[in-house]
XYZ file of N, CA and C in Angstrom:
771
model
N 12.008 -6.503 -26.247
C 11.670 -7.053 -24.894
C 10.415 -6.315 -24.382
N 9.526 -7.083 -23.822
C 8.273 -6.534 -23.249
C 8.574 -5.879 -21.912
N 8.068 -4.628 -21.772
C 8.275 -3.907 -20.565
C 7.196 -4.310 -19.564
N 7.556 -5.100 -18.500
C 6.631 -5.584 -17.524
C 6.649 -4.790 -16.264
N 7.322 -3.622 -16.264
C 7.387 -2.773 -15.110
C 6.010 -2.143 -14.847
N 5.749 -1.652 -13.606
C 4.443 -1.049 -13.340
C 4.079 0.124 -14.213
N 5.056 0.762 -14.880
C 4.798 1.888 -15.753
C 4.819 1.502 -17.254
N 5.035 0.219 -17.573
C 5.167 -0.223 -18.955
C 3.834 -0.614 -19.540
N 3.609 -0.320 -20.829
C 2.378 -0.706 -21.529
C 2.335 -2.210 -21.709
N 3.530 -2.858 -21.859
C 3.562 -4.289 -22.039
C 2.897 -5.014 -20.867
N 3.039 -4.526 -19.681
C 2.430 -5.114 -18.491
C 0.916 -5.077 -18.634
N 0.346 -3.993 -19.123
C -1.109 -3.917 -19.276
C -1.604 -4.970 -20.256
N -0.937 -5.099 -21.437
C -1.419 -6.081 -22.408
C -1.242 -7.520 -21.930
N -0.092 -7.821 -21.331
C 0.163 -9.191 -20.909
C -0.807 -9.613 -19.806
N -1.008 -8.754 -18.806
C -1.901 -9.066 -17.726
C -3.386 -9.107 -18.172
N -3.715 -8.331 -19.190
C -5.054 -8.372 -19.725
C -5.309 -9.732 -20.337
N -4.354 -10.260 -21.120
C -4.469 -11.574 -21.749
C -4.552 -12.664 -20.686
N -3.631 -12.595 -19.688
C -3.625 -13.601 -18.632
C -4.896 -13.571 -17.795
N -5.411 -12.377 -17.532
C -6.667 -12.249 -16.749
C -7.814 -12.835 -17.524
N -7.864 -12.593 -18.850
C -8.899 -13.176 -19.676
C -8.863 -14.684 -19.688
N -7.665 -15.252 -19.816
C -7.542 -16.678 -19.834
C -7.930 -17.296 -18.475
N -7.615 -16.584 -17.385
C -8.043 -17.098 -16.067
C -9.556 -17.068 -15.914
N -10.165 -16.063 -16.462
C -11.660 -15.975 -16.466
C -12.272 -17.139 -17.212
N -11.655 -17.459 -18.399
C -12.139 -18.594 -19.197
C -12.000 -19.874 -18.418
N -10.841 -20.064 -17.766
C -10.613 -21.292 -17.026
C -11.601 -21.390 -15.835
N -11.857 -20.272 -15.143
C -12.798 -20.291 -14.045
C -14.215 -20.571 -14.487
N -14.578 -20.053 -15.728
C -15.890 -20.336 -16.284
C -16.058 -21.819 -16.581
N -15.011 -22.440 -17.140
C -15.140 -23.890 -17.391
C -15.273 -24.698 -16.095
N -14.492 -24.299 -15.069
C -14.571 -25.037 -13.828
C -15.930 -24.878 -13.137
N -16.476 -23.709 -13.089
C -17.798 -23.482 -12.433
C -18.950 -24.081 -13.261
N -18.849 -24.023 -14.583
C -19.938 -24.530 -15.428
C -19.933 -26.046 -15.493
N -18.725 -26.664 -15.417
C -18.673 -28.089 -15.660
C -18.699 -28.944 -14.422
N -18.509 -28.341 -13.233
C -18.406 -29.160 -12.010
C -19.824 -29.380 -11.448
N -20.104 -30.623 -11.153
C -21.393 -31.027 -10.582
C -21.206 -31.410 -9.136
N -21.943 -30.693 -8.209
C -21.872 -31.028 -6.788
C -22.530 -32.379 -6.521
N -23.588 -32.680 -7.317
C -24.303 -33.938 -7.081
C -23.410 -35.151 -7.462
N -22.762 -35.055 -8.599
C -21.947 -36.172 -9.040
C -20.528 -36.103 -8.420
N -20.136 -34.931 -7.967
C -18.797 -34.765 -7.371
C -17.665 -34.876 -8.376
N -17.956 -34.542 -9.641
C -16.921 -34.556 -10.625
C -17.156 -33.464 -11.665
N -16.153 -33.293 -12.501
C -16.265 -32.264 -13.532
C -16.426 -32.882 -14.912
N -17.241 -32.234 -15.734
C -17.477 -32.719 -17.123
C -17.694 -31.481 -17.997
N -17.360 -31.630 -19.231
C -17.503 -30.526 -20.203
C -18.978 -30.303 -20.417
N -19.424 -29.049 -20.210
C -20.839 -28.715 -20.394
C -21.302 -28.742 -21.816
N -22.613 -28.732 -21.965
C -23.189 -28.790 -23.306
C -22.878 -27.507 -24.097
N -22.900 -26.407 -23.404
C -22.638 -25.109 -24.075
C -21.267 -24.566 -23.636
N -20.320 -25.421 -23.720
C -18.957 -25.021 -23.311
C -18.401 -23.851 -24.059
N -18.874 -23.642 -25.278
C -18.340 -22.569 -26.118
C -18.637 -21.202 -25.478
N -19.699 -21.131 -24.656
C -20.061 -19.877 -23.974
C -18.976 -19.511 -22.945
N -18.300 -20.512 -22.463
C -17.205 -20.258 -21.475
C -15.988 -19.589 -22.150
N -15.958 -19.615 -23.445
C -14.920 -18.898 -24.189
C -15.405 -17.547 -24.666
N -16.613 -17.518 -25.212
C -17.150 -16.292 -25.823
C -17.392 -15.219 -24.799
N -18.103 -15.512 -23.714
C -18.469 -14.483 -22.743
C -17.266 -13.893 -22.067
N -16.298 -14.680 -21.522
C -15.103 -14.021 -20.958
C -14.298 -13.230 -22.013
N -14.281 -13.714 -23.255
C -13.555 -13.016 -24.314
C -14.143 -11.645 -24.609
N -15.459 -11.512 -24.397
C -16.129 -10.233 -24.653
C -16.069 -9.287 -23.409
N -16.162 -9.852 -22.226
C -16.310 -9.034 -21.036
C -14.977 -8.761 -20.356
N -14.093 -9.751 -20.252
C -12.890 -9.618 -19.463
C -11.843 -8.633 -20.063
N -11.534 -8.694 -21.374
C -10.487 -7.745 -21.871
C -10.732 -6.317 -21.615
N -11.949 -5.742 -21.890
C -12.178 -4.338 -21.610
C -11.991 -4.015 -20.119
N -12.494 -4.941 -19.266
C -12.423 -4.694 -17.819
C -10.956 -4.683 -17.336
N -10.207 -5.706 -17.717
C -8.824 -5.786 -17.261
C -7.999 -4.617 -17.910
N -8.222 -4.340 -19.169
C -7.460 -3.251 -19.826
C -7.717 -1.923 -19.181
N -8.960 -1.637 -18.815
C -9.294 -0.360 -18.163
C -8.705 -0.321 -16.744
N -8.842 -1.399 -16.005
C -8.286 -1.413 -14.611
C -6.773 -1.275 -14.629
N -6.095 -2.036 -15.451
C -4.635 -2.040 -15.498
C -4.101 -0.719 -16.067
N -4.795 -0.110 -17.000
C -4.411 1.186 -17.518
C -4.433 2.269 -16.436
N -5.482 2.198 -15.622
C -5.565 3.184 -14.515
C -4.439 2.960 -13.486
N -4.122 1.674 -13.216
C -3.073 1.392 -12.278
C -1.689 1.886 -12.857
N -1.556 1.771 -14.183
C -0.281 2.252 -14.832
C -0.239 3.783 -14.711
N -1.351 4.450 -14.921
C -1.365 5.917 -14.789
C -0.970 6.360 -13.370
N -1.455 5.573 -12.381
C -1.092 5.898 -11.015
C 0.415 5.730 -10.789
N 0.975 4.645 -11.355
C 2.375 4.412 -11.219
C 3.224 5.490 -11.867
N 2.776 5.962 -13.034
C 3.463 7.041 -13.744
C 3.404 8.321 -12.943
N 2.211 8.600 -12.361
C 2.044 9.801 -11.546
C 2.894 9.744 -10.288
N 2.979 8.527 -9.726
C 3.800 8.382 -8.510
C 5.281 8.574 -8.821
N 5.711 8.004 -9.958
C 7.133 8.193 -10.334
C 7.433 9.664 -10.636
N 6.511 10.334 -11.302
C 6.719 11.753 -11.566
C 6.767 12.574 -10.292
N 5.937 12.228 -9.314
C 5.920 12.911 -8.026
C 7.212 12.729 -7.306
N 7.764 11.488 -7.347
C 9.062 11.248 -6.716
C 10.191 12.003 -7.410
N 10.110 12.075 -8.752
C 11.095 12.816 -9.491
C 11.088 14.299 -9.117
N 9.875 14.871 -9.082
C 9.728 16.267 -8.762
C 10.231 16.531 -7.352
N 9.924 15.603 -6.400
C 10.274 15.805 -5.036
C 11.771 15.689 -4.776
N 12.525 14.982 -5.683
C 13.941 14.761 -5.497
C 14.845 15.535 -6.454
N 14.229 16.357 -7.346
C 15.000 17.003 -8.386
C 14.907 18.533 -8.310
N 16.045 19.183 -8.555
C 16.024 20.611 -8.646
C 15.447 21.032 -9.964
N 14.388 21.897 -9.951
C 13.649 22.198 -11.177
C 14.477 22.981 -12.151
N 15.469 23.757 -11.721
C 16.265 24.560 -12.649
C 17.292 23.762 -13.406
N 18.009 22.873 -12.720
C 19.144 22.195 -13.328
C 18.875 20.712 -13.613
N 17.774 20.150 -13.118
C 17.523 18.725 -13.253
C 18.450 17.848 -12.469
N 19.250 18.460 -11.593
C 20.085 17.652 -10.700
C 19.266 17.264 -9.486
N 19.822 16.385 -8.647
C 19.201 16.075 -7.410
C 19.142 17.315 -6.494
N 18.126 17.375 -5.690
C 18.061 18.474 -4.679
C 18.870 18.019 -3.429
N 19.007 18.921 -2.491
C 19.881 18.644 -1.349
C 19.321 17.504 -0.497
N 18.040 17.421 -0.302
C 17.439 16.420 0.571
C 17.653 15.021 -0.023
N 17.374 14.885 -1.349
C 17.518 13.581 -1.988
C 19.009 13.169 -2.035
N 19.869 14.159 -2.295
C 21.326 13.895 -2.364
C 21.857 13.389 -1.021
N 21.549 14.085 0.069
C 22.017 13.675 1.352
C 21.508 12.287 1.774
N 20.221 12.034 1.441
C 19.635 10.757 1.761
C 20.307 9.603 1.011
N 20.604 9.785 -0.258
C 21.257 8.792 -1.040
C 22.678 8.526 -0.585
N 23.410 9.613 -0.261
C 24.766 9.466 0.268
C 24.752 8.710 1.583
N 23.863 9.105 2.526
C 23.751 8.436 3.802
C 23.386 6.984 3.612
N 22.542 6.678 2.649
C 22.165 5.289 2.360
C 23.350 4.447 1.913
N 24.176 5.040 1.083
C 25.393 4.347 0.623
C 26.338 4.098 1.827
N 26.532 5.136 2.621
C 27.437 5.001 3.764
C 26.943 4.008 4.798
N 25.643 3.981 5.096
C 25.134 3.110 6.094
C 25.150 1.633 5.621
N 25.066 1.430 4.316
C 25.076 0.071 3.789
C 26.406 -0.601 4.093
N 27.488 0.107 3.908
C 28.813 -0.420 4.165
C 29.057 -0.559 5.666
N 28.507 0.368 6.417
C 28.698 0.361 7.863
C 27.966 -0.849 8.484
N 26.766 -1.153 7.979
C 25.940 -2.228 8.563
C 26.556 -3.600 8.287
N 27.017 -3.793 7.059
C 27.619 -5.154 6.715
C 29.077 -5.228 6.971
N 29.686 -4.155 7.487
C 31.114 -4.172 7.832
C 31.987 -4.473 6.633
N 31.620 -3.993 5.467
C 32.393 -4.217 4.264
C 33.222 -2.973 4.002
N 34.413 -3.154 3.416
C 35.216 -1.953 3.074
C 34.613 -1.178 1.944
N 34.692 0.087 1.994
C 34.205 0.926 0.923
C 34.843 2.289 1.019
N 34.905 3.011 -0.116
C 35.476 4.311 -0.072
C 34.800 5.184 -1.101
N 35.186 6.440 -1.179
C 34.580 7.369 -2.099
C 34.973 8.774 -1.737
N 34.287 9.733 -2.314
C 34.591 11.154 -2.089
C 33.336 11.981 -2.247
N 33.300 13.105 -1.530
C 32.260 14.081 -1.685
C 32.933 15.384 -2.108
N 32.427 15.982 -3.149
C 32.917 17.283 -3.641
C 31.813 18.328 -3.463
N 32.224 19.494 -3.003
C 31.349 20.647 -2.898
C 31.910 21.707 -3.869
N 31.074 22.113 -4.823
C 31.498 23.067 -5.867
C 30.692 24.372 -5.778
N 31.391 25.478 -5.811
C 30.737 26.766 -5.711
C 31.200 27.627 -6.896
N 30.182 28.294 -7.543
C 30.515 29.142 -8.679
C 31.153 30.451 -8.170
N 32.306 30.756 -8.734
C 33.027 31.961 -8.319
C 32.335 33.224 -8.859
N 32.215 34.202 -7.944
C 31.661 35.505 -8.304
C 30.384 35.436 -9.129
N 29.494 34.572 -8.649
C 28.230 34.369 -9.380
C 27.329 35.639 -9.345
N 27.458 36.392 -8.262
C 26.673 37.608 -8.094
C 27.015 38.550 -9.276
N 28.250 38.542 -9.720
C 28.640 39.392 -10.892
C 27.833 39.065 -12.114
N 27.611 37.775 -12.348
C 26.784 37.347 -13.514
C 25.399 37.876 -13.403
N 24.771 37.737 -12.236
C 23.420 38.260 -12.045
C 23.347 39.761 -12.187
N 24.324 40.458 -11.600
C 24.282 41.915 -11.604
C 24.568 42.475 -13.003
N 25.460 41.824 -13.723
C 25.872 42.362 -15.038
C 24.951 41.933 -16.112
N 24.421 40.705 -16.091
C 23.649 40.173 -17.239
C 22.185 39.893 -16.871
N 21.837 39.919 -15.637
C 20.467 39.642 -15.197
C 20.331 38.189 -14.679
N 19.242 38.013 -13.927
C 19.007 36.743 -13.258
C 18.695 35.637 -14.252
N 18.113 35.977 -15.386
C 17.838 34.999 -16.419
C 19.115 34.383 -16.957
N 20.109 35.193 -17.185
C 21.399 34.708 -17.630
C 22.097 33.922 -16.549
N 21.861 34.363 -15.295
C 22.413 33.583 -14.167
C 21.851 32.155 -14.128
N 20.550 32.049 -14.421
C 19.934 30.699 -14.485
C 20.521 29.910 -15.634
N 20.751 30.563 -16.737
C 21.419 29.855 -17.905
C 22.797 29.348 -17.523
N 23.524 30.144 -16.759
C 24.860 29.750 -16.304
C 24.774 28.554 -15.429
N 23.831 28.480 -14.501
C 23.701 27.337 -13.622
C 23.326 26.078 -14.383
N 22.438 26.249 -15.352
C 22.074 25.064 -16.178
C 23.264 24.568 -16.970
N 24.047 25.453 -17.516
C 25.234 25.089 -18.281
C 26.232 24.397 -17.355
N 26.495 24.903 -16.186
C 27.427 24.334 -15.217
C 26.969 22.934 -14.840
N 25.673 22.788 -14.542
C 25.126 21.469 -14.200
C 25.354 20.461 -15.327
N 25.168 20.882 -16.578
C 25.376 20.021 -17.694
C 26.821 19.605 -17.825
N 27.722 20.525 -17.584
C 29.160 20.279 -17.703
C 29.540 19.289 -16.578
N 29.057 19.463 -15.390
C 29.410 18.581 -14.272
C 28.945 17.146 -14.587
N 27.706 17.036 -15.011
C 27.162 15.678 -15.334
C 27.971 14.951 -16.445
N 28.426 15.753 -17.424
C 29.159 15.149 -18.528
C 30.577 14.811 -18.153
N 31.041 15.308 -16.947
C 32.421 15.086 -16.533
C 32.544 13.961 -15.526
N 31.432 13.364 -15.070
C 31.496 12.304 -14.085
C 30.968 10.998 -14.690
N 30.995 9.937 -13.920
C 30.486 8.627 -14.330
C 28.974 8.588 -14.202
N 28.339 7.576 -14.826
C 26.921 7.418 -14.693
C 26.460 7.108 -13.275
N 27.284 6.425 -12.537
C 26.909 6.054 -11.202
C 27.135 7.180 -10.138
N 27.817 8.217 -10.534
C 28.047 9.308 -9.579
C 26.786 10.190 -9.385
N 26.677 10.777 -8.227
C 25.518 11.586 -7.969
C 25.873 13.066 -8.068
N 25.001 13.821 -8.739
C 25.214 15.261 -8.890
C 24.000 15.963 -8.360
N 24.210 16.981 -7.493
C 23.097 17.712 -6.876
C 23.356 19.211 -6.880
N 22.287 19.957 -6.965
C 22.379 21.386 -6.655
C 21.957 21.495 -5.207
N 22.930 21.885 -4.387
C 22.706 21.944 -2.939
C 21.983 23.225 -2.553
N 22.185 24.261 -3.319
C 21.487 25.491 -3.024
C 22.177 26.667 -3.667
N 21.395 27.647 -4.220
C 22.004 28.787 -4.826
C 22.942 28.373 -5.959
N 24.198 28.825 -5.854
C 25.183 28.468 -6.841
C 26.148 27.390 -6.415
N 25.668 26.566 -5.454
C 26.523 25.517 -4.876
C 26.050 24.120 -5.326
N 26.964 23.282 -5.781
C 26.647 21.960 -6.259
C 27.378 20.924 -5.409
N 26.918 19.663 -5.396
C 27.578 18.582 -4.736
C 27.743 17.425 -5.719
N 28.830 16.719 -5.558
C 29.096 15.530 -6.374
C 29.574 14.410 -5.452
N 28.960 13.265 -5.547
C 29.347 12.111 -4.724
C 29.979 11.085 -5.650
N 31.215 10.646 -5.343
C 31.952 9.722 -6.167
C 32.217 8.454 -5.403
N 31.349 7.470 -5.454
C 31.543 6.188 -4.719
C 32.703 5.387 -5.318
N 33.488 4.788 -4.431
C 34.479 3.841 -4.868
C 35.805 4.429 -5.366
N 36.004 5.703 -5.220
C 37.193 6.373 -5.728
C 38.097 6.792 -4.601
N 39.421 6.758 -4.842
C 40.393 7.200 -3.843
C 40.724 8.671 -4.031
N 41.706 9.103 -3.292
C 42.044 10.562 -3.246
C 42.479 11.047 -4.625
N 43.363 10.339 -5.289
C 43.930 10.828 -6.519
C 42.925 10.695 -7.665
N 42.074 9.660 -7.680
C 41.034 9.532 -8.659
C 40.018 10.675 -8.545
N 39.640 10.948 -7.300
C 38.683 12.027 -7.030
C 39.295 13.386 -7.423
N 40.580 13.551 -7.151
C 41.238 14.794 -7.524
C 41.220 15.009 -9.010
N 41.417 13.883 -9.787
C 41.438 14.015 -11.252
C 40.045 14.393 -11.773
N 38.978 13.842 -11.194
C 37.666 14.182 -11.652
C 37.323 15.616 -11.297
N 37.683 16.040 -10.068
C 37.437 17.437 -9.681
C 38.158 18.386 -10.635
N 39.361 18.093 -10.981
C 40.088 18.965 -11.866
C 39.503 18.953 -13.272
N 38.987 17.777 -13.709
C 38.314 17.714 -14.997
C 37.070 18.613 -15.011
N 36.304 18.598 -13.932
C 35.163 19.453 -13.854
C 35.559 20.917 -13.889
N 36.590 21.258 -13.079
C 37.001 22.676 -13.006
C 37.412 23.224 -14.381
N 38.215 22.457 -15.079
C 38.725 22.939 -16.364
C 37.607 22.957 -17.436
N 36.657 21.969 -17.343
C 35.600 21.940 -18.307
C 34.673 23.158 -18.124
N 34.362 23.540 -16.853
C 33.559 24.706 -16.585
C 34.218 25.975 -17.069
N 35.575 26.059 -16.862
C 36.321 27.242 -17.282
C 36.298 27.392 -18.822
N 36.261 26.213 -19.508
C 36.306 26.251 -20.965
C 34.922 26.370 -21.606
N 33.869 26.253 -20.741
C 32.490 26.267 -21.316
C 32.175 27.579 -22.020
N 31.380 27.469 -23.059
C 30.970 28.635 -23.840
C 29.700 29.273 -23.251
N 29.927 30.212 -22.368
C 28.807 30.968 -21.796
C 28.807 32.355 -22.399
N 27.763 32.673 -23.163
C 27.776 33.943 -23.951
C 26.487 34.708 -23.690
N 26.365 35.306 -22.568
C 25.217 36.202 -22.290
C 25.409 37.478 -23.098
N 24.336 37.956 -23.655
C 24.355 39.218 -24.446
C 25.351 39.167 -25.578
N 25.629 37.929 -26.080
C 26.531 37.767 -27.233
C 27.998 37.806 -26.985
N 28.409 37.998 -25.723
C 29.838 38.058 -25.445
C 30.220 36.927 -24.416
N 31.418 36.341 -24.645
C 31.828 35.223 -23.759
C 32.215 35.755 -22.394
N 31.639 35.095 -21.386
C 31.976 35.395 -20.004
C 32.499 34.128 -19.401
N 33.723 34.152 -18.887
C 34.351 32.948 -18.345
C 33.786 32.617 -16.982
N 33.382 31.353 -16.821
C 32.876 30.846 -15.521
C 33.993 30.073 -14.866
N 33.951 29.994 -13.555
C 34.900 29.183 -12.827
C 34.290 28.631 -11.561
N 34.920 27.549 -11.039
C 34.441 26.902 -9.835
C 35.589 26.808 -8.835
N 35.193 26.975 -7.574
C 36.098 26.544 -6.484
C 35.545 25.264 -5.938
N 36.427 24.282 -5.704
C 35.985 22.947 -5.305
C 36.687 22.474 -4.065
N 35.913 22.066 -3.102
C 36.443 21.451 -1.880
C 35.973 20.035 -1.842
N 36.851 19.103 -1.429
C 36.449 17.700 -1.440
C 37.077 16.949 -0.275
N 36.439 15.807 0.006
C 36.939 14.948 1.066
C 36.702 13.491 0.659
N 37.753 12.674 0.875
C 37.614 11.253 0.656
C 37.444 10.594 1.996
N 36.933 9.344 2.001
C 36.551 8.721 3.279
C 36.634 7.188 3.163
N 36.670 6.586 4.331
C 36.425 5.151 4.479
C 35.389 5.086 5.590
N 34.274 4.225 5.418
C 33.280 4.087 6.440
C 33.914 3.675 7.770
N 33.297 4.073 8.923
C 32.029 4.723 9.062
C 32.150 6.276 8.856
N 31.096 6.856 8.270
C 31.044 8.287 8.070
C 29.587 8.647 7.774
N 29.275 9.895 7.910
C 27.910 10.360 7.630
C 28.002 11.531 6.616
N 26.891 11.802 5.982
C 26.869 12.914 5.016
C 27.292 14.242 5.698
N 26.744 14.454 6.900
C 27.038 15.685 7.654
C 28.540 15.858 7.875
N 29.194 14.709 8.273
C 30.650 14.820 8.504
C 31.382 15.146 7.189
N 31.036 14.483 6.115
C 31.657 14.728 4.856
C 31.422 16.119 4.359
N 30.205 16.586 4.528
C 29.880 17.941 4.039
C 30.663 18.994 4.801
N 30.749 18.877 6.100
C 31.489 19.855 6.882
C 32.963 19.860 6.482
N 33.533 18.698 6.291
C 34.950 18.598 5.932
C 35.172 19.167 4.540
N 34.311 18.797 3.569
C 34.456 19.315 2.210
C 34.217 20.805 2.143
N 33.274 21.305 2.967
C 32.983 22.717 2.974
C 34.154 23.549 3.506
N 34.853 22.991 4.507
C 36.050 23.679 5.022
C 37.111 23.838 3.934
N 37.237 22.796 3.134
C 38.228 22.819 2.035
C 37.757 23.755 0.915
N 36.457 23.825 0.709
C 35.923 24.778 -0.262
C 36.232 26.209 0.176
N 36.074 26.454 1.472
C 36.395 27.803 1.966
C 37.903 28.116 1.771
N 38.726 27.067 1.966
C 40.186 27.268 1.777
C 40.498 27.569 0.309
N 39.778 26.919 -0.607
C 39.974 27.164 -2.007
C 39.564 28.611 -2.401
N 38.472 29.044 -1.818
C 38.026 30.410 -2.085
C 39.023 31.405 -1.517
N 39.530 31.145 -0.316
C 40.408 32.059 0.359
C 41.774 32.111 -0.357
N 42.136 30.994 -1.057
C 43.436 30.922 -1.729
C 43.386 31.534 -3.130
N 42.261 32.073 -3.559
C 42.223 32.732 -4.818
C 41.159 32.271 -5.836
N 40.290 31.256 -5.438
C 39.271 30.786 -6.269
C 39.772 30.005 -7.483
N 38.824 29.378 -8.233
C 39.142 28.607 -9.394
C 40.249 27.575 -9.134
N 40.036 26.801 -8.091
C 41.048 25.791 -7.705
C 40.367 24.682 -6.983
N 41.089 23.571 -6.754
C 40.607 22.400 -6.109
C 41.408 22.132 -4.857
N 40.711 21.833 -3.766
C 41.363 21.407 -2.503
C 40.646 20.139 -1.994
N 41.407 19.026 -1.946
C 40.814 17.769 -1.537
C 41.712 17.121 -0.485
N 41.115 16.514 0.507
C 41.865 15.774 1.515
C 41.084 14.617 2.047
N 41.683 13.766 2.816
C 40.992 12.656 3.439
C 40.255 13.058 4.694
N 39.165 12.420 4.981
C 38.403 12.763 6.164
C 39.249 12.617 7.420
N 39.353 13.704 8.212
C 40.150 13.674 9.398
C 41.649 13.885 9.202
N 42.023 14.084 7.924
C 43.468 14.307 7.658
C 43.894 15.666 8.054
N 45.149 15.863 8.254
C 45.669 17.187 8.595
C 45.706 17.997 7.308
N 45.752 19.316 7.466
C 45.713 20.205 6.322
C 46.863 19.965 5.389
N 48.046 19.675 5.973
C 49.213 19.525 5.085
C 49.160 18.264 4.246
N 48.235 17.360 4.566
C 48.077 16.114 3.749
C 47.106 16.300 2.595
N 46.431 17.446 2.534
C 45.446 17.667 1.480
C 46.188 17.779 0.139
N 45.429 17.490 -0.907
C 45.936 17.648 -2.264
C 45.321 18.875 -2.865
N 46.206 19.793 -3.380
C 45.740 21.070 -3.882
C 46.090 21.140 -5.361
N 45.152 21.690 -6.103
C 45.370 21.898 -7.519
C 45.004 23.291 -7.883
N 45.762 23.949 -8.726
C 45.448 25.306 -9.179
C 45.189 25.227 -10.650
């Protein structure tokens, strides 16, 4: 299939051909139309209307369209850099919060039912990794954790590095128990990950706080609620999951150890 997107080479070739054909058609129209007679007729040297556009138009269109493609590629790369955390290749906090708010506002505007969950994940005792093995190994740990998180969620879920050793995961369309299952899958996968700084295995773990919701809601509301549950998970001993519904009482939360 030909790639006709603004960044595809196929678009350059197809539009170059179409542009050349349009130039040929225009040449026939201008060369053969007589203002005096008020009609069009095939000129005596009609072959020039094919040869000249065929020689001049393709290089012009190919050069112009190639430059436009380069601009599109540069724009896409700029957007990627602006929205991505350079260390982990996850979304950064600004892009993450904007996308979540966009999802929430869409359901709020059209008054359609929708649900989902926001998870906040924090690496337990991450300072120990930096102090014991160095900041380079700490970066390796964050990259590994980001990879494990992405491999544990669906393609449509959003994964972000919110800051430092804190990550965020947005799970659209999932209820409390489905979100709980994914959070626990992430927690156990990180704990089982092979992190071997200086040749020895060092176990990593996450504390996870989460909140499920039904619109209307905002990212700020979800984040505050999930962050409170993250604090509760830390306070209860780390390496655990605490999830509840937005606005629910503490005793209604779902806890996993």
